[in-house]
Amino acid sequence: STCGGMTENVEEIFWGPPLPYLKSTECVYEKQREWLLKSKNSIQPIYLNGGNISQKIASLISLKVAPLETDPVFYRENASYEEALNWTRSALALFGKKNDSIVLDPPPPLNLITLARIFIHGFEWQGRVENLLLASERDFILKNFKEGNNEKGNHLGHLAYFVQTGIFPSLKETENLDKPLMRGELVIYLWKILQSYEGLIHYGIFKGLDEDRIKLEEEGEEKELTLSSNSFLLRNYDGDYSFASQIYLLGGENVRWIEREGELNLLEVIYPPHSNILDRSFEYHSWQIRRSREEMEKMINQYYPIGELKDLVPQRRGASKRVVELLINGTETQATVKGLRVRRVLGLKETLFVIDREYDEEGNITHFTFCGRGWGHGVGLCQVGAFGMALAGVDYKEILKKYYQGIKISEIY
């Protein structure tokens, strides 16, 4: 188990009175016939800051977020505020979101701080900044920040969140926050955000080709998509990408792809966090789960007969920002869930999470995405955190006193 950065007061998770030694504390310190796939669409390697970003460009073009532009010079030119705004709006449309409140008047120069504001307000990630970014992380990330950049308050929190999640580079690598951003940089940051959402990138196995229909397997189920001559084809050799006009496949290859309205837009064939938190390298330090409203409704009705699920609304958070009280809105009734039961009813790894929503054309919720940290109940000793302290040479007594506050360690026999 891991606490995701901070443990919680026992009375907020388990029934019973507060206990002086179980207080919230930060966790700081696998042979088949051969098929030939062809494409007329390709992008020459486009390098930015030493990295090839052509795969990211093709992905955004495939999703209709970026324009169909393959000239390397285009991506080395400065992006405008209006371009960042339009590309972000196109990205939001992928999730049924429309947000007109992200317009800044007058339009400011496009730099990291401005882009952070566009992303935070566009994707409505204010809750992430408030609940998933610890104060100590913020201070750690911004410790070398110079006030001369003339940006204060929440804007710094926005900037720190994107550094903490790895979407933006470390501020140590950024000499001038006022430096204009190139279109290629906009591609990188926006693609990192889109990659964090489930459902846009599909993972599976190539099964075969029947004329213009490509056969794929995704999560044990077979599916067919139309393969057009304009689909992007990529080879991935240990993370090195190259575009191809044709690819020979035997079947069984691991692939990633982007599809839109039954058509394969991009096929990638895979050939044979900036933080001071102790559990930062653990697999479940942060996680994301996307479920349909119907899935959640079925799960919740096993505990509470709410009817049709309308929404999930966190009512109260504990000292660690865990959801300790949740309101479930249904067509037949409402239910208030508290403590550890929140995790059980929702079927999540932890109660340290925020909720993103996707909507249909009528404005009804279609999917919930839970973005969270940690795995477990979050009370007492964090196993991964304790291990991290031990690796750092900390004595076991100090580790115990870290997670069980105010205790006295003594022999009883």
PDB file of N, CA and C in Angstrom, residues 267-312:
ATOM      1  N   LEU A 267      -1.677   4.116 -36.824  1.00  0.00           N
ATOM      2  CA  LEU A 267      -1.308   2.801 -36.294  1.00  0.00           C
ATOM      3  C   LEU A 267       0.179   2.802 -35.972  1.00  0.00           C
ATOM      4  N   GLU A 268       0.482   2.492 -34.735  1.00  0.00           N
ATOM      5  CA  GLU A 268       1.868   2.404 -34.281  1.00  0.00           C
ATOM      6  C   GLU A 268       2.180   0.950 -33.965  1.00  0.00           C
ATOM      7  N   VAL A 269       3.146   0.398 -34.657  1.00  0.00           N
ATOM      8  CA  VAL A 269       3.540  -0.994 -34.450  1.00  0.00           C
ATOM      9  C   VAL A 269       4.748  -1.022 -33.522  1.00  0.00           C
ATOM     10  N   ILE A 270       4.610  -1.756 -32.428  1.00  0.00           N
ATOM     11  CA  ILE A 270       5.674  -1.810 -31.428  1.00  0.00           C
ATOM     12  C   ILE A 270       6.527  -3.041 -31.679  1.00  0.00           C
ATOM     13  N   TYR A 271       7.722  -2.834 -32.206  1.00  0.00           N
ATOM     14  CA  TYR A 271       8.626  -3.931 -32.490  1.00  0.00           C
ATOM     15  C   TYR A 271       9.383  -4.314 -31.225  1.00  0.00           C
ATOM     16  N   PRO A 272       9.661  -6.180 -31.716  1.00  0.00           N
ATOM     17  CA  PRO A 272      10.335  -6.700 -30.549  1.00  0.00           C
ATOM     18  C   PRO A 272      11.498  -5.751 -30.140  1.00  0.00           C
ATOM     19  N   PRO A 273       8.007  11.431 -11.986  1.00  0.00           N
ATOM     20  CA  PRO A 273       7.334  12.737 -11.569  1.00  0.00           C
ATOM     21  C   PRO A 273       8.225  13.616 -10.725  1.00  0.00           C
ATOM     22  N   HIS A 274       8.253  14.642 -11.167  1.00  0.00           N
ATOM     23  CA  HIS A 274       9.023  15.676 -10.426  1.00  0.00           C
ATOM     24  C   HIS A 274       8.351  15.976  -9.077  1.00  0.00           C
ATOM     25  N   SER A 275       8.822  15.357  -8.009  1.00  0.00           N
ATOM     26  CA  SER A 275       8.183  15.505  -6.694  1.00  0.00           C
ATOM     27  C   SER A 275       9.164  15.125  -5.595  1.00  0.00           C
ATOM     28  N   ASN A 276       8.871  15.529  -4.401  1.00  0.00           N
ATOM     29  CA  ASN A 276       9.699  15.157  -3.249  1.00  0.00           C
ATOM     30  C   ASN A 276       9.003  14.129  -2.372  1.00  0.00           C
ATOM     31  N   ILE A 277       7.875  13.580  -2.803  1.00  0.00           N
ATOM     32  CA  ILE A 277       7.111  12.610  -2.027  1.00  0.00           C
ATOM     33  C   ILE A 277       7.807  11.248  -2.060  1.00  0.00           C
ATOM     34  N   LEU A 278       7.830  10.550  -0.933  1.00  0.00           N
ATOM     35  CA  LEU A 278       8.580   9.298  -0.804  1.00  0.00           C
ATOM     36  C   LEU A 278       8.112   8.194  -1.745  1.00  0.00           C
ATOM     37  N   ASP A 279       6.812   8.170  -2.097  1.00  0.00           N
ATOM     38  CA  ASP A 279       6.319   7.094  -2.962  1.00  0.00           C
ATOM     39  C   ASP A 279       6.268   7.506  -4.433  1.00  0.00           C
ATOM     40  N   ARG A 280       7.035   8.541  -4.818  1.00  0.00           N
ATOM     41  CA  ARG A 280       6.938   9.107  -6.160  1.00  0.00           C
ATOM     42  C   ARG A 280       7.285   8.119  -7.271  1.00  0.00           C
ATOM     43  N   SER A 281       8.121   7.112  -7.005  1.00  0.00           N
ATOM     44  CA  SER A 281       8.506   6.151  -8.039  1.00  0.00           C
ATOM     45  C   SER A 281       7.618   4.918  -8.064  1.00  0.00           C
ATOM     46  N   PHE A 282       6.656   4.829  -7.164  1.00  0.00           N
ATOM     47  CA  PHE A 282       5.785   3.656  -7.091  1.00  0.00           C
ATOM     48  C   PHE A 282       4.711   3.714  -8.174  1.00  0.00           C
ATOM     49  N   GLU A 283       4.323   2.535  -8.670  1.00  0.00           N
ATOM     50  CA  GLU A 283       3.367   2.432  -9.778  1.00  0.00           C
ATOM     51  C   GLU A 283       2.051   3.146  -9.494  1.00  0.00           C
ATOM     52  N   TYR A 284       1.595   3.054  -8.249  1.00  0.00           N
ATOM     53  CA  TYR A 284       0.300   3.645  -7.918  1.00  0.00           C
ATOM     54  C   TYR A 284       0.421   4.946  -7.135  1.00  0.00           C
ATOM     55  N   HIS A 285       1.568   5.592  -7.269  1.00  0.00           N
ATOM     56  CA  HIS A 285       1.692   6.936  -6.703  1.00  0.00           C
ATOM     57  C   HIS A 285       0.580   7.819  -7.265  1.00  0.00           C
ATOM     58  N   SER A 286       0.312   7.682  -8.554  1.00  0.00           N
ATOM     59  CA  SER A 286      -0.834   8.349  -9.171  1.00  0.00           C
ATOM     60  C   SER A 286      -1.471   7.384 -10.159  1.00  0.00           C
ATOM     61  N   TRP A 287      -2.755   7.527 -10.357  1.00  0.00           N
ATOM     62  CA  TRP A 287      -3.503   6.617 -11.226  1.00  0.00           C
ATOM     63  C   TRP A 287      -4.722   7.324 -11.799  1.00  0.00           C
ATOM     64  N   GLN A 288      -5.321   6.685 -12.800  1.00  0.00           N
ATOM     65  CA  GLN A 288      -6.519   7.240 -13.425  1.00  0.00           C
ATOM     66  C   GLN A 288      -7.415   6.103 -13.895  1.00  0.00           C
ATOM     67  N   ILE A 289      -8.702   6.217 -13.603  1.00  0.00           N
ATOM     68  CA  ILE A 289      -9.689   5.203 -13.987  1.00  0.00           C
ATOM     69  C   ILE A 289     -10.872   5.899 -14.647  1.00  0.00           C
ATOM     70  N   ARG A 290     -11.260   5.419 -15.820  1.00  0.00           N
ATOM     71  CA  ARG A 290     -12.416   5.976 -16.546  1.00  0.00           C
ATOM     72  C   ARG A 290     -13.524   4.928 -16.606  1.00  0.00           C
ATOM     73  N   ARG A 291     -14.714   5.319 -16.163  1.00  0.00           N
ATOM     74  CA  ARG A 291     -15.859   4.409 -16.186  1.00  0.00           C
ATOM     75  C   ARG A 291     -17.087   5.131 -16.729  1.00  0.00           C
ATOM     76  N   SER A 292     -17.951   4.375 -17.392  1.00  0.00           N
ATOM     77  CA  SER A 292     -19.190   4.956 -17.903  1.00  0.00           C
ATOM     78  C   SER A 292     -20.159   5.204 -16.757  1.00  0.00           C
ATOM     79  N   ARG A 293     -21.105   6.087 -16.991  1.00  0.00           N
ATOM     80  CA  ARG A 293     -22.112   6.363 -15.963  1.00  0.00           C
ATOM     81  C   ARG A 293     -22.875   5.093 -15.631  1.00  0.00           C
ATOM     82  N   GLU A 294     -23.160   4.244 -16.648  1.00  0.00           N
ATOM     83  CA  GLU A 294     -23.903   3.003 -16.415  1.00  0.00           C
ATOM     84  C   GLU A 294     -23.121   2.036 -15.532  1.00  0.00           C
ATOM     85  N   GLU A 295     -21.809   1.965 -15.738  1.00  0.00           N
ATOM     86  CA  GLU A 295     -20.975   1.108 -14.894  1.00  0.00           C
ATOM     87  C   GLU A 295     -21.042   1.549 -13.441  1.00  0.00           C
ATOM     88  N   MET A 296     -20.896   2.827 -13.229  1.00  0.00           N
ATOM     89  CA  MET A 296     -20.940   3.351 -11.869  1.00  0.00           C
ATOM     90  C   MET A 296     -22.315   3.164 -11.250  1.00  0.00           C
ATOM     91  N   GLU A 297     -23.343   3.361 -12.041  1.00  0.00           N
ATOM     92  CA  GLU A 297     -24.723   3.203 -11.551  1.00  0.00           C
ATOM     93  C   GLU A 297     -24.968   1.781 -11.062  1.00  0.00           C
ATOM     94  N   LYS A 298     -24.533   0.785 -11.834  1.00  0.00           N
ATOM     95  CA  LYS A 298     -24.711  -0.619 -11.455  1.00  0.00           C
ATOM     96  C   LYS A 298     -23.955  -0.926 -10.170  1.00  0.00           C
ATOM     97  N   MET A 299     -22.765  -0.414 -10.061  1.00  0.00           N
ATOM     98  CA  MET A 299     -21.927  -0.658  -8.889  1.00  0.00           C
ATOM     99  C   MET A 299     -22.547  -0.044  -7.634  1.00  0.00           C
ATOM    100  N   ILE A 300     -22.971   1.188  -7.747  1.00  0.00           N
ATOM    101  CA  ILE A 300     -23.525   1.905  -6.593  1.00  0.00           C
ATOM    102  C   ILE A 300     -24.832   1.301  -6.123  1.00  0.00           C
ATOM    103  N   ASN A 301     -25.675   0.849  -7.047  1.00  0.00           N
ATOM    104  CA  ASN A 301     -26.979   0.297  -6.676  1.00  0.00           C
ATOM    105  C   ASN A 301     -26.874  -1.013  -5.905  1.00  0.00           C
ATOM    106  N   GLN A 302     -25.688  -1.607  -5.881  1.00  0.00           N
ATOM    107  CA  GLN A 302     -25.481  -2.783  -5.031  1.00  0.00           C
ATOM    108  C   GLN A 302     -25.455  -2.382  -3.561  1.00  0.00           C
ATOM    109  N   TYR A 303     -25.156  -1.138  -3.308  1.00  0.00           N
ATOM    110  CA  TYR A 303     -25.097  -0.621  -1.935  1.00  0.00           C
ATOM    111  C   TYR A 303     -26.277   0.290  -1.602  1.00  0.00           C
ATOM    112  N   TYR A 304     -26.626   1.143  -2.541  1.00  0.00           N
ATOM    113  CA  TYR A 304     -27.692   2.122  -2.309  1.00  0.00           C
ATOM    114  C   TYR A 304     -28.658   2.127  -3.499  1.00  0.00           C
ATOM    115  N   PRO A 305     -29.966   1.973  -3.267  1.00  0.00           N
ATOM    116  CA  PRO A 305     -30.955   1.966  -4.361  1.00  0.00           C
ATOM    117  C   PRO A 305     -31.265   3.379  -4.852  1.00  0.00           C
ATOM    118  N   ILE A 306     -30.328   3.961  -5.570  1.00  0.00           N
ATOM    119  CA  ILE A 306     -30.478   5.358  -5.990  1.00  0.00           C
ATOM    120  C   ILE A 306     -31.222   5.527  -7.303  1.00  0.00           C
ATOM    121  N   GLY A 307     -31.477   4.412  -8.033  1.00  0.00           N
ATOM    122  CA  GLY A 307     -32.082   4.519  -9.353  1.00  0.00           C
ATOM    123  C   GLY A 307     -31.031   4.860 -10.384  1.00  0.00           C
ATOM    124  N   GLU A 308     -31.335   5.791 -11.267  1.00  0.00           N
ATOM    125  CA  GLU A 308     -30.384   6.208 -12.289  1.00  0.00           C
ATOM    126  C   GLU A 308     -29.403   7.212 -11.692  1.00  0.00           C
ATOM    127  N   LEU A 309     -28.125   6.966 -11.915  1.00  0.00           N
ATOM    128  CA  LEU A 309     -27.096   7.849 -11.376  1.00  0.00           C
ATOM    129  C   LEU A 309     -27.061   9.170 -12.144  1.00  0.00           C
ATOM    130  N   LYS A 310     -27.123  10.250 -11.391  1.00  0.00           N
ATOM    131  CA  LYS A 310     -27.051  11.577 -12.007  1.00  0.00           C
ATOM    132  C   LYS A 310     -25.660  12.205 -11.862  1.00  0.00           C
ATOM    133  N   ASP A 311     -25.083  12.115 -10.663  1.00  0.00           N
ATOM    134  CA  ASP A 311     -23.767  12.721 -10.463  1.00  0.00           C
ATOM    135  C   ASP A 311     -23.150  12.244  -9.152  1.00  0.00           C
ATOM    136  N   LEU A 312     -21.850  12.427  -9.039  1.00  0.00           N
ATOM    137  CA  LEU A 312     -21.090  12.145  -7.825  1.00  0.00           C
ATOM    138  C   LEU A 312     -20.448  13.451  -7.389  1.00  0.00           C
TER     139      LEU A 312
END
